[in-house]
Every structure is written in C-alpha cells, then in structure tokens.
XYZ file of C-alpha atoms in Angstrom:
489
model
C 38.338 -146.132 -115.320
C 37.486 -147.400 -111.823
C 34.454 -146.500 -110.016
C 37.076 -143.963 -107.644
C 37.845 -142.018 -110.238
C 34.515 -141.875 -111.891
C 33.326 -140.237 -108.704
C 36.727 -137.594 -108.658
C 35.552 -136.896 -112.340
C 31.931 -136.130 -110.514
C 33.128 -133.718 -107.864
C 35.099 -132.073 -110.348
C 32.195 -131.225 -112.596
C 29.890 -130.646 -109.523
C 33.026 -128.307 -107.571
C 33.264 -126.257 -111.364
C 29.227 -125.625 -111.306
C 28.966 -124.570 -107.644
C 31.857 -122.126 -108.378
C 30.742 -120.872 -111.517
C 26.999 -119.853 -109.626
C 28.685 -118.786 -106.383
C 31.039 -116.733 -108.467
C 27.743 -114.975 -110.431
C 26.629 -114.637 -107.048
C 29.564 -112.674 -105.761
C 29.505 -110.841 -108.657
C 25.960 -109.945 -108.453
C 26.705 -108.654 -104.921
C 29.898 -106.629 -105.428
C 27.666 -105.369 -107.984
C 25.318 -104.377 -105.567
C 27.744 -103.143 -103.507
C 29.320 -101.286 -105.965
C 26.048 -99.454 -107.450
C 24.954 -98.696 -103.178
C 28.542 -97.572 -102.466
C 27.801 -95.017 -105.786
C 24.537 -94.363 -104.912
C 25.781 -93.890 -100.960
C 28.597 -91.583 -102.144
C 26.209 -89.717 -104.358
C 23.864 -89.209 -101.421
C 25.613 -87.390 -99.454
C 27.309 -85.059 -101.993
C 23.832 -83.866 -102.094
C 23.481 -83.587 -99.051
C 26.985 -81.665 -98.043
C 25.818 -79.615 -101.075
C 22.321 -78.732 -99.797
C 23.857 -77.665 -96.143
C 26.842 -75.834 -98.318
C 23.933 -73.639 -100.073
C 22.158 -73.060 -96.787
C 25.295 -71.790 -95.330
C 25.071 -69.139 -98.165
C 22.854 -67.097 -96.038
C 22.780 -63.218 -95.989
C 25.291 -62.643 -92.936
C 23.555 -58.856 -93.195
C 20.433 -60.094 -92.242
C 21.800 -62.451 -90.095
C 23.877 -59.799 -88.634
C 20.961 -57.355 -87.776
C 17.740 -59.633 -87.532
C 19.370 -63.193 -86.795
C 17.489 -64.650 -89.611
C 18.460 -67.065 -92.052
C 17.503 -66.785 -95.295
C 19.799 -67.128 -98.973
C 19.837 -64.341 -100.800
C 19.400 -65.497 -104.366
C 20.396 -62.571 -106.157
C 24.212 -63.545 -104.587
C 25.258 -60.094 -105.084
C 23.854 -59.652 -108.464
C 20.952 -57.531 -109.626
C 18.671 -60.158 -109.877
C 17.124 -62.582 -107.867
C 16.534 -66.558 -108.911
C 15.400 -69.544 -106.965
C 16.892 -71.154 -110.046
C 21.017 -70.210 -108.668
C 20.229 -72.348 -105.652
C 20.469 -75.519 -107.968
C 23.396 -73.652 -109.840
C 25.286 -73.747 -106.634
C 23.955 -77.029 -104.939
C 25.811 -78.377 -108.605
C 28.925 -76.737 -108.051
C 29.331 -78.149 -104.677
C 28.265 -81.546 -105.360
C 30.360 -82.056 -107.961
C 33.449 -80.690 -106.130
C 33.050 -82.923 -103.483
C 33.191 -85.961 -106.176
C 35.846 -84.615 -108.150
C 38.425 -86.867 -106.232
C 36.167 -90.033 -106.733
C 37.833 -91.473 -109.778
C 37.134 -94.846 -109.006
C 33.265 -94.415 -109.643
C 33.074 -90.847 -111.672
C 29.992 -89.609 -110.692
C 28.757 -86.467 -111.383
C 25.480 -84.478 -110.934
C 23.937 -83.536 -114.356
C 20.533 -81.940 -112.975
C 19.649 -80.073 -110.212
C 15.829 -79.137 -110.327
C 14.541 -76.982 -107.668
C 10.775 -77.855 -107.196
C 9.653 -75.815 -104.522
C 11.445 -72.936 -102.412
C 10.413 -70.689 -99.662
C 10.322 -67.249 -99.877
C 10.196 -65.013 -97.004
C 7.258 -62.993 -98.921
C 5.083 -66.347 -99.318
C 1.634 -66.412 -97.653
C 1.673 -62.287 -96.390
C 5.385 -63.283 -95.009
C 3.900 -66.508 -93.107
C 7.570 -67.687 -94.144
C 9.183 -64.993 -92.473
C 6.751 -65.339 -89.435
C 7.478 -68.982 -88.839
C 11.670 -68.275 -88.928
C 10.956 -64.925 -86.346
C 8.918 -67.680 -83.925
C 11.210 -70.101 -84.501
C 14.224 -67.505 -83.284
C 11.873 -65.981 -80.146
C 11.598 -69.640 -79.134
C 15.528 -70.220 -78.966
C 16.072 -67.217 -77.696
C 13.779 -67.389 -74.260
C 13.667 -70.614 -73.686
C 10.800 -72.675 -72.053
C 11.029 -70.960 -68.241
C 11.664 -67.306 -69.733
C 8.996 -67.838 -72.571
C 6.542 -68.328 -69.379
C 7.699 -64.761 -67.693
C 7.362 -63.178 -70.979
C 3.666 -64.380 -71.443
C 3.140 -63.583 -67.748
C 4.328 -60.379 -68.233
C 2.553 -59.711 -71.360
C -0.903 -59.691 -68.846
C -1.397 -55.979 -69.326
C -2.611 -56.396 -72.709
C -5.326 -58.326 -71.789
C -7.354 -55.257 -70.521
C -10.935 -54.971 -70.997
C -12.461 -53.677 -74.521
C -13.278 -49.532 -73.647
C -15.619 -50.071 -77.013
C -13.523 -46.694 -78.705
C -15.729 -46.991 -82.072
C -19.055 -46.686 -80.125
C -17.378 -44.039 -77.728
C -16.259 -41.862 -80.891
C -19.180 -42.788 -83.174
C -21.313 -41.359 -79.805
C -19.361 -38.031 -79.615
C -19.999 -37.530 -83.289
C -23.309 -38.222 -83.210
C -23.671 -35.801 -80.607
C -21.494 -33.147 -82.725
C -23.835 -33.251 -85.641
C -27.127 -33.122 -83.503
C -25.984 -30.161 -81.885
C -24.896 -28.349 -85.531
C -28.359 -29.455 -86.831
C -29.980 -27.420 -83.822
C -31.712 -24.530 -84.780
C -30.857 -21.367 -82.507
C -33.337 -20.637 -80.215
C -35.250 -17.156 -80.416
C -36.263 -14.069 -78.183
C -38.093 -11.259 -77.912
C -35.903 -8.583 -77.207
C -37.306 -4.478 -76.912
C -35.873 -1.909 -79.190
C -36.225 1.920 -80.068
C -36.504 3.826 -83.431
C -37.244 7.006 -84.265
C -41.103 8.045 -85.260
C -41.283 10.530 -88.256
C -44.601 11.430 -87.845
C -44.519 11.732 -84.078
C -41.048 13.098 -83.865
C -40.287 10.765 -80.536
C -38.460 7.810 -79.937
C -40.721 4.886 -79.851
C -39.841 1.540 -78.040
C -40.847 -1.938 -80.224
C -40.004 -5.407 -80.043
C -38.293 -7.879 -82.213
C -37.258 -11.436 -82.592
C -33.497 -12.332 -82.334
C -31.593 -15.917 -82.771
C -29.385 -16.573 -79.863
C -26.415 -18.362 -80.729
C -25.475 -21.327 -79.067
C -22.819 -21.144 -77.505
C -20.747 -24.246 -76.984
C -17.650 -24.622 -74.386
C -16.660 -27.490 -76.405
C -16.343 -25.148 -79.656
C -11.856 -24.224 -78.553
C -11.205 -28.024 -78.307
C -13.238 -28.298 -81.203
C -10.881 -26.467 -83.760
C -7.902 -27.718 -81.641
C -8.323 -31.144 -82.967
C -8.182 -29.671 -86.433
C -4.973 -28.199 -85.386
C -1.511 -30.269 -86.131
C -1.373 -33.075 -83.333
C 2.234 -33.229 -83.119
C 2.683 -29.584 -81.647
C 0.560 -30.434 -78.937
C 2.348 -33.193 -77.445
C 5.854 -32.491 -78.422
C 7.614 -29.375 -77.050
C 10.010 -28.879 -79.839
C 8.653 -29.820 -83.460
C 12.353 -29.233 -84.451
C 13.228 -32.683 -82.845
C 11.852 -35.038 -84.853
C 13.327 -36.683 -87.307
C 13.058 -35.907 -90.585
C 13.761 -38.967 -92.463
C 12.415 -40.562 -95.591
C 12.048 -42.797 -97.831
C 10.098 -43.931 -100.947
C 7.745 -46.166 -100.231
C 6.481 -47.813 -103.517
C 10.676 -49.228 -103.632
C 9.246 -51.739 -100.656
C 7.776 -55.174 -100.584
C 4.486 -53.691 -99.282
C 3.937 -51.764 -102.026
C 5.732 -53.404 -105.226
C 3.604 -55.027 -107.464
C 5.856 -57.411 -109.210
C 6.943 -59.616 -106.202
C 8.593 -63.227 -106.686
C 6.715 -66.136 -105.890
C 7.693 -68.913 -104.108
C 5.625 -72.277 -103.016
C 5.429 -71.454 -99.413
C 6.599 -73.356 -96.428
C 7.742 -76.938 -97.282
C 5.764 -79.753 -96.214
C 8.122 -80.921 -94.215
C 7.536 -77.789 -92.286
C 3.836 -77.730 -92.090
C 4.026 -81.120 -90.400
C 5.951 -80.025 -87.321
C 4.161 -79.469 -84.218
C 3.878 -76.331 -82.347
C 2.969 -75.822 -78.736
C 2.023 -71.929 -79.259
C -1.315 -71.271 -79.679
C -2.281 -67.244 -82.125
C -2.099 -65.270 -79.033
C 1.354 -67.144 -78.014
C 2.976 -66.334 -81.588
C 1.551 -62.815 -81.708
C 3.474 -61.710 -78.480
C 7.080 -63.260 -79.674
C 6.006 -61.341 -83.180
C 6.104 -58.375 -80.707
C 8.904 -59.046 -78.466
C 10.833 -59.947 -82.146
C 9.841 -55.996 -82.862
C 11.187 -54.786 -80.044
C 14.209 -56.113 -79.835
C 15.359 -55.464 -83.317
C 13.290 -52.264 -84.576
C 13.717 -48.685 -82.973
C 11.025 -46.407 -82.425
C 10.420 -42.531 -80.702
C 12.831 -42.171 -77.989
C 15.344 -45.340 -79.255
C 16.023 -44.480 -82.501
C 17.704 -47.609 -84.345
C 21.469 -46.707 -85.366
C 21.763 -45.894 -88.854
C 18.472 -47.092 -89.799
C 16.625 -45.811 -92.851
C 14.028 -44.574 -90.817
C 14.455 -43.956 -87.268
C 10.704 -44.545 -85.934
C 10.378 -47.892 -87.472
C 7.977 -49.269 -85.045
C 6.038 -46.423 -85.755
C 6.342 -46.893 -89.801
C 4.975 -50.498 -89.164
C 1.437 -48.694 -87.723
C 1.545 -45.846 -90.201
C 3.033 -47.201 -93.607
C 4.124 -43.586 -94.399
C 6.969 -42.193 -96.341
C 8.628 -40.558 -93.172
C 9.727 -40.341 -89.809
C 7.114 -37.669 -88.900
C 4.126 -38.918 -90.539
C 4.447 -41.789 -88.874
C 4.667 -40.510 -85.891
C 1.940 -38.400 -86.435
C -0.265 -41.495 -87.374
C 0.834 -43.429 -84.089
C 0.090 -40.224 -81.968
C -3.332 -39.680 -83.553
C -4.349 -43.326 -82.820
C -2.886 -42.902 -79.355
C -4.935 -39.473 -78.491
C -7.588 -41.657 -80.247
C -7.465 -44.627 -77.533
C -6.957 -42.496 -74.520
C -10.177 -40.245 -75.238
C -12.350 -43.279 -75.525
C -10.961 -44.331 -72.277
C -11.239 -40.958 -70.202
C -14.404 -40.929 -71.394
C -15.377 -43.752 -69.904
C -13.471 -42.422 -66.675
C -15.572 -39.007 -66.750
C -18.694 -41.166 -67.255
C -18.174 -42.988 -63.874
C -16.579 -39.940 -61.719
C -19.698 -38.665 -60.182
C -17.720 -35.337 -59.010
C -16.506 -34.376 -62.274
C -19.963 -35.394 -64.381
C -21.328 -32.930 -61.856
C -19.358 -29.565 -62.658
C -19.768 -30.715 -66.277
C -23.339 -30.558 -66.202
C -23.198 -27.399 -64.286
C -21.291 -25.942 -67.214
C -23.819 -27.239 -69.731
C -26.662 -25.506 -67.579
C -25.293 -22.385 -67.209
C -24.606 -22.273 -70.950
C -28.419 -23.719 -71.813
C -29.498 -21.474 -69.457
C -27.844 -18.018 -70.994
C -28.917 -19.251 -74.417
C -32.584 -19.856 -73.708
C -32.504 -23.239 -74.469
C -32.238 -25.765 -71.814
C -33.474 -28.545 -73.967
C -30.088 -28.270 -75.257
C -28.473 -29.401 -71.812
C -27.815 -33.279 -72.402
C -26.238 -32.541 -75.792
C -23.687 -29.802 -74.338
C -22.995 -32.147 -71.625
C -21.655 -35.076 -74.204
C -19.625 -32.185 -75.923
C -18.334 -30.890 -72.974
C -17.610 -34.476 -71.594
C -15.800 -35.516 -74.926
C -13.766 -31.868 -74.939
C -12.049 -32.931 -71.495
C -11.705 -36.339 -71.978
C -9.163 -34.567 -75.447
C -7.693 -31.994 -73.518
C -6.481 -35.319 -71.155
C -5.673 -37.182 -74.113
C -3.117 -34.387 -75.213
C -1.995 -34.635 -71.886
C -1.841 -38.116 -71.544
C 0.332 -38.712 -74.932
C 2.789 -35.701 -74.602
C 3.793 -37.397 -70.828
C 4.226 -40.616 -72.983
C 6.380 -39.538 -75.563
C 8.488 -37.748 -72.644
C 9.139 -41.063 -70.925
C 5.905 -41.119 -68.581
C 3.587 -43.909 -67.519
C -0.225 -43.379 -68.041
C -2.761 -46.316 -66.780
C -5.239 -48.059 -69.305
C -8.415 -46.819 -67.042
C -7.409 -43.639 -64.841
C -8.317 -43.462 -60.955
C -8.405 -39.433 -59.245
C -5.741 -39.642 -58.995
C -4.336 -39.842 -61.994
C -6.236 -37.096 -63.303
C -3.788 -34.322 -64.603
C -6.577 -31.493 -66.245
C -9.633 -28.964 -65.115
C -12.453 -28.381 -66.607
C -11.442 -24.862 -67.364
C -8.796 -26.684 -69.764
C -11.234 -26.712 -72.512
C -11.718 -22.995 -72.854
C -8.539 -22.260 -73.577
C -5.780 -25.317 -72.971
C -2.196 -24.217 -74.665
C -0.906 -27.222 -73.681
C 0.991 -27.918 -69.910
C 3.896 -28.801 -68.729
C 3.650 -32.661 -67.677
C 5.787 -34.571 -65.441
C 6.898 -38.091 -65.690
C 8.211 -38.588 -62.023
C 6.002 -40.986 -59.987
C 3.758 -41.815 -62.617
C 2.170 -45.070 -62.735
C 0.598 -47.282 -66.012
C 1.965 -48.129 -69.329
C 4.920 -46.732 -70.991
C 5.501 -45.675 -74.299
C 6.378 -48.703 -75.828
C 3.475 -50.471 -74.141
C 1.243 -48.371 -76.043
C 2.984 -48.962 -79.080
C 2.607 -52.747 -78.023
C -1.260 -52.594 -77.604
C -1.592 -51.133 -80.983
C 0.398 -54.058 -82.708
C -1.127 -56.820 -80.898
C -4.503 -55.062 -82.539
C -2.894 -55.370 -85.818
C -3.630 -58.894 -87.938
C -0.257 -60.183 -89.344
C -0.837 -59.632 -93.138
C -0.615 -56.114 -92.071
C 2.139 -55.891 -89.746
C 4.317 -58.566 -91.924
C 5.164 -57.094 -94.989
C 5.982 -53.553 -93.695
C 8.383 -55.242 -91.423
C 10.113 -56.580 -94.545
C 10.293 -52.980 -95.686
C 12.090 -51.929 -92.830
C 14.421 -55.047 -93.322
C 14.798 -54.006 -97.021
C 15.875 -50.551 -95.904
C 18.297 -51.496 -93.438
C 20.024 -54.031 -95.554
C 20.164 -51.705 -98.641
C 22.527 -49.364 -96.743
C 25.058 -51.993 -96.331
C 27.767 -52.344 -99.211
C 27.148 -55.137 -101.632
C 23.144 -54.963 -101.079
C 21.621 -52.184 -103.078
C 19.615 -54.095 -104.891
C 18.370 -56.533 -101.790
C 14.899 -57.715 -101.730
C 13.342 -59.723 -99.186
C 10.961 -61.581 -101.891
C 14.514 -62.800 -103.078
C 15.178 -64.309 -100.072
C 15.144 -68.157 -99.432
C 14.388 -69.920 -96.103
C 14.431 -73.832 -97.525
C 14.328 -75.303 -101.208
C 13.082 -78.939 -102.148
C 15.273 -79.740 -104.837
C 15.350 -83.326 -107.665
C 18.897 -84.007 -108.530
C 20.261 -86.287 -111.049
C 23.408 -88.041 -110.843
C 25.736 -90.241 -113.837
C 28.020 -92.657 -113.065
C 29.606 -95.420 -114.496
C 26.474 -97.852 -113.477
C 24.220 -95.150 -114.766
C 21.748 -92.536 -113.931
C 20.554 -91.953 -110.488
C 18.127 -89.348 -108.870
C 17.237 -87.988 -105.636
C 14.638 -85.668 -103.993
C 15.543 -83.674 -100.739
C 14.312 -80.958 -98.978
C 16.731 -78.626 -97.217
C 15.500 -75.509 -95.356
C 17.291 -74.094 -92.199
C-alpha cells in the first residue's frame, strides 16, 4: 500500500472515533434535553395544578366577604388540608394525560404546610382582609381614609379612674354613719297626771339626690334609650357552634414564609383602621341591619360575644353610657356654672341633714348622677341617628339638674346635632379592642352567614385554606422527580 492510502486508512479510523464520541455526545445531550423537557413539562403541571386548586375557592365567601380561601371540606362534612394534594393530583395528572411521548405522572403529593384562616388568633385571615382594604382604596384614597380616621385620635378622658372615683365616693357615703339630734318630745306623767316635755336623740337620714339615678342604673339600660323595646331584634344563635368558642379547632402552620417575607408599608395603627373600614363595609349593625344575616347587630356581637341580637346590644349600649359618663364628667368638672348649682344642691341637702361635713361627698354623687342622666341622653340620640361630640361645649348640653330627681327619659332630637355618629362610636370601641379579640368573633359571624347558604351547613372557617406549600413527586420514563412549591392566593 502506498503512503496515500495509508493516510486515507488514517482519516478513516480517526473520522470513525470523532463520530463515535460526538455521537455519545449528542446523545448525552438529547438526553439532557429529553430528561429537562420531562422535568419542564412536569413543572408546570404542578404549577397549572396548584393555581387549578386555588381557583377552588369558596365563591360564598368570596361572594359576601371578597376573600379567598379553599374550603377543604369541598362540600363534605369534613374538613382536610390533606384533599388539597388529592386535587392538586387530579389536575396534574390530567394535564399529562395527553403526553404519551414521556408518560409522566405524579405519584405523591405531600402537603407540608397550609394556612388556615384560624392560625395565629386569625393573623391569616387578618393579613387576606389588609391585603383586600389595600386593593380596594388604593394609595390616594388609603390617605383620605387615614385622614379621616383623625377623630379617633382624641385625648384619653381616663374612664377607669373617673368610674373607680364615683365608686369610691358611693361606698364612702354608704359607710357614713347618720348624723344625730336632739329633738323635744312629750309623754304622759303617771304620777303627776300632766304631759311632760323631754328630749331624745334621733338619726337623721341622709338624704342623697343622687339615690333616683342610683336605682335607675340598676334598671334595664335598653328601655332607657330605645323608645320601643318591641323593635329590636330578636335573633339568636348558639354560640359554642362558633370558632370562638369550639374547642377542637384545626391547625394549620400559619402564614407561609414566603408571606412573612413581604414588605408592608402599614404600620399597627394603619392595619387596625382597614380592620375597621373591612367591618364596616361587610358587617351590619343597629340601624343597618345586614340582609339575611344570622344575626342582625353583628358589629355589635363582635363587642359583646353574646348569643343574641339584644344582648349585644345591650353590652354595646352599656359600654357606650359607660364612655359618655366619664366624659360629661369631665365636662361638669370644668363648667364653673353648673359645678355651682351642684354644690348648692349638696348644701342644701348637708344642711337639712345636719351634716355639712358630708357636702364634698354629695357633690361627687350628685356630679356623677347628671353626668348618667346625660349619658342616657346622649346614647338614645345615637341610636336614633344623632351626632354627640367626644367632649361637650354649653351648648351641647341637653339635661337640668332637676333631671336626677326624677328623669323618665326625654324626647331627643337629632336635627342640627354636631359630633360622632353611631357608627363612630361603635368605631372607637373596636379600635380599643386588640385583634385576638375582635378576630375570631368575626369568623363567627362569617361562619353564620355562610351556613345559611345551600351546600354549606357544615362550613367552618378553621377549614378554610388561604395558601398550601406542597412536595410532589413525579415518574416518568427517565425516573423519579420531585418538586416543592408554595401556592397561596
């Protein structure tokens, strides 16, 4: 053989080599591309499944609160985190059911954490409510609405010193002894036949102005600031069926961490007024009843946590009568006018009884008696669409003195009134409230309203997912694969 075709027979050895590793090579790639096209394809199964299971979400709720949460009972009377994988499955594996080519198919789907709306006192709920208020104003409007939220911000009136003061002063007075006179009397001498005149020691009772107002306040509140008792709605229900007060609640992990990590521009104060606004906008309350609700004061139920309409209200109006003494007391304290004919009362009285030591302690009774008798006055204008002020000027003084020895209650009117409505009141009393108190009765009104609804008799907001992390497992023809993913809404 010449030396041409000793190097053809070179090249020819040297050509088969290089195309036996570039063909391994291809083969490793298409390989490759093969097990990323699978793993690709398997990917976002998943993820088409985790959105499909998200868009499972309670349209009831949605309907009525404009939350978004998956109801994992899914009709049934049960709920279980554990039917969230169930259905992320089904989905997945419908979406690769055409995918011959690689036949994957998911063989495990693990959920590892969820969120319920009951985790952390309802912190889960809380976070989707801000979440919604934030949409919903929008930057420029969620400015106005803190703006116009400045009312709250009035000045402490101190109403557990004010009250612990008046019954302080109660007790004192009770633990006074009477005071005695000497007063002259006649009897009858045997032995003289004639009348004889003596003298004897009497207790004078005291007699306190404040004593009517006094037993009024033991008196039911409600027929003192509403007109007609008859009025008021008498619904119920039974609390212990409620997320507030059941016992065997299901437990989720709490928000993601996903969640945790996102960054919010709202400071407490910030959050607590959208909690509010959130309230008002979905809950009704005395004078705007919710339709068909379970309860028709349910602004009220979240202050009093009673089994109906009127206790509730009772509770609310109590607290109200409660605020508005402290702070006509503090108005009578400062109005040099009417601190004058109340200490003229309180002398005169001292004075008839003999005991003018008693003077400063009739005064605070007396003081405390109108500052009620206002308070009555104040709350039944309130609850008949009026406007009372935080801290009262002359002339927003609607009660006399004489009020206290016999008030039967007044006709009030609402026109030209000036102050705080209603439902500003109600707002002042929530913003007191700390959020593991005002959250889970919220979900009982939610539970109540949602139970009425066909198809949800059973419905429970501790059943109730807002996000799930979840570890799925796939096999295909190059194997097993797995993923983790979190998917919350």
């Amino acid at each position: 053989m010449g030396k041409a075709g000793k190097v053809k027979a070179y090249l020819t050895v040297y050509m088969t080599l290089s195309l036996t590793v570039l063909l391994a090579v291809v083969m490793v790639l298409l390989t490759g591309v093969k097990k990323n096209t699978i793993r690709m394809e398997e990917e976002l199964a998943l993820n088409t499944a985790g959105n499909s299971a998200l868009a499972e979400y309670d349209q009831e709720l949605f309907r009525q609160y404009d939350l978004f949460f998956i109801d994992t009972s899914y009709g049934t009377d049960h709920a279980r985190t554990e039917k969230i994988g169930d259905h992320v499955m089904n989905y997945a594996n419908k979406n690769l059911e055409n995918t011959k080519l690689f036949e994957s198919k998911m063989i495990c789907a693990d959920i590892q954490e969820v969120e319920l709306a009951t985790d952390n006192g309802g912190e889960v709920l809380k976070q989707q409510i801000i979440d919604y208020e934030k949409n919903y104003f929008g930057i420029e409007a969620l400015e106005q609405l803190f703006s116009d939220y400045k009312w709250s911000e009035t000045e402490e009136i101190g109403e557990e010193e004010l009250i612990q003061k008046r019954d302080e002063n109660a007790d004192k007075l009770s633990k006074e002894k009477p005071p005695v006179r000497t007063v002259e009397k006649e009897r009858y001498h045997e032995e003289s036949g004639e009348m004889e005149i003596y003298e004897e020691k009497e207790e004078v009772s005291i007699e306190d102005p404040a004593a009517y107002v006094n037993e009024l306040r033991k008196r039911g509140i409600l027929s003192l600031v509403v007109d007609d008792t008859s009025k008021i709605s008498g619904k119920a229900i039974r609390p212990e069926e409620y997320v507030s007060h059941r016992s065997d609640l299901l437990q989720g992990t709490g928000l993601l961490q996903e969640r945790k990590k996102e960054i919010s521009f709202l400071g407490k104060s910030e959050e607590k007024i959208l909690l509010n606004a959130y309230i008002f906008q979905k809950y009704g309350y005395y004078g705007r009843a919710k339709e068909n609700g379970a309860l028709e004061y349910q602004v009220e139920y979240l202050l009093g946590n009673k089994g109906s309409d009127i206790e509730n209200l009772r509770v609310v109006v109590r607290k109200l009568v409660l605020l508005r003494e402290a702070a006509n007391a503090v108005y009578l304290y400062g109005d040099v006018t009417k601190k004058a004919e109340i200490s003229a009362m309180a002398a005169s009285v001292s004075a008839v009884t003999l005991a003018p030591y008693l003077q400063p302690l009739l005064e605070t009774s007396i003081l405390f008696a109108w500052a009620y008798i206002e308070s009555i006055q104040d709350v039944k204008l309130l609850l008949d669409g009026g406007k009372v002020p935080i801290l009262k000027t002359v002339s927003d003084w609607q009660t006399d003195l004489d009020s206290i020895l016999n008030f039967a209650g007044a006709s009030v009117s609402r026109e030209e009134t000036q102050g705080l409505t209603y439902q500003q009141y109600l707002s002042v009393l929530l913003l007191a409230e700390q959020d593991k108190e005002l959250l889970p009765p919220m979900m009982d009104v939610m539970e109540m309203d949602i139970r009425k609804t066909i198809y949800h008799e059973n419905f429970r907001m501790d059943g109730c997912a807002s996000g799930f992390r979840i570890a799925a497992e796939f096999e295909d023809s190059s194997g097993n694969c797995s993923f983790l993913r979190s998917y919350y809404y």
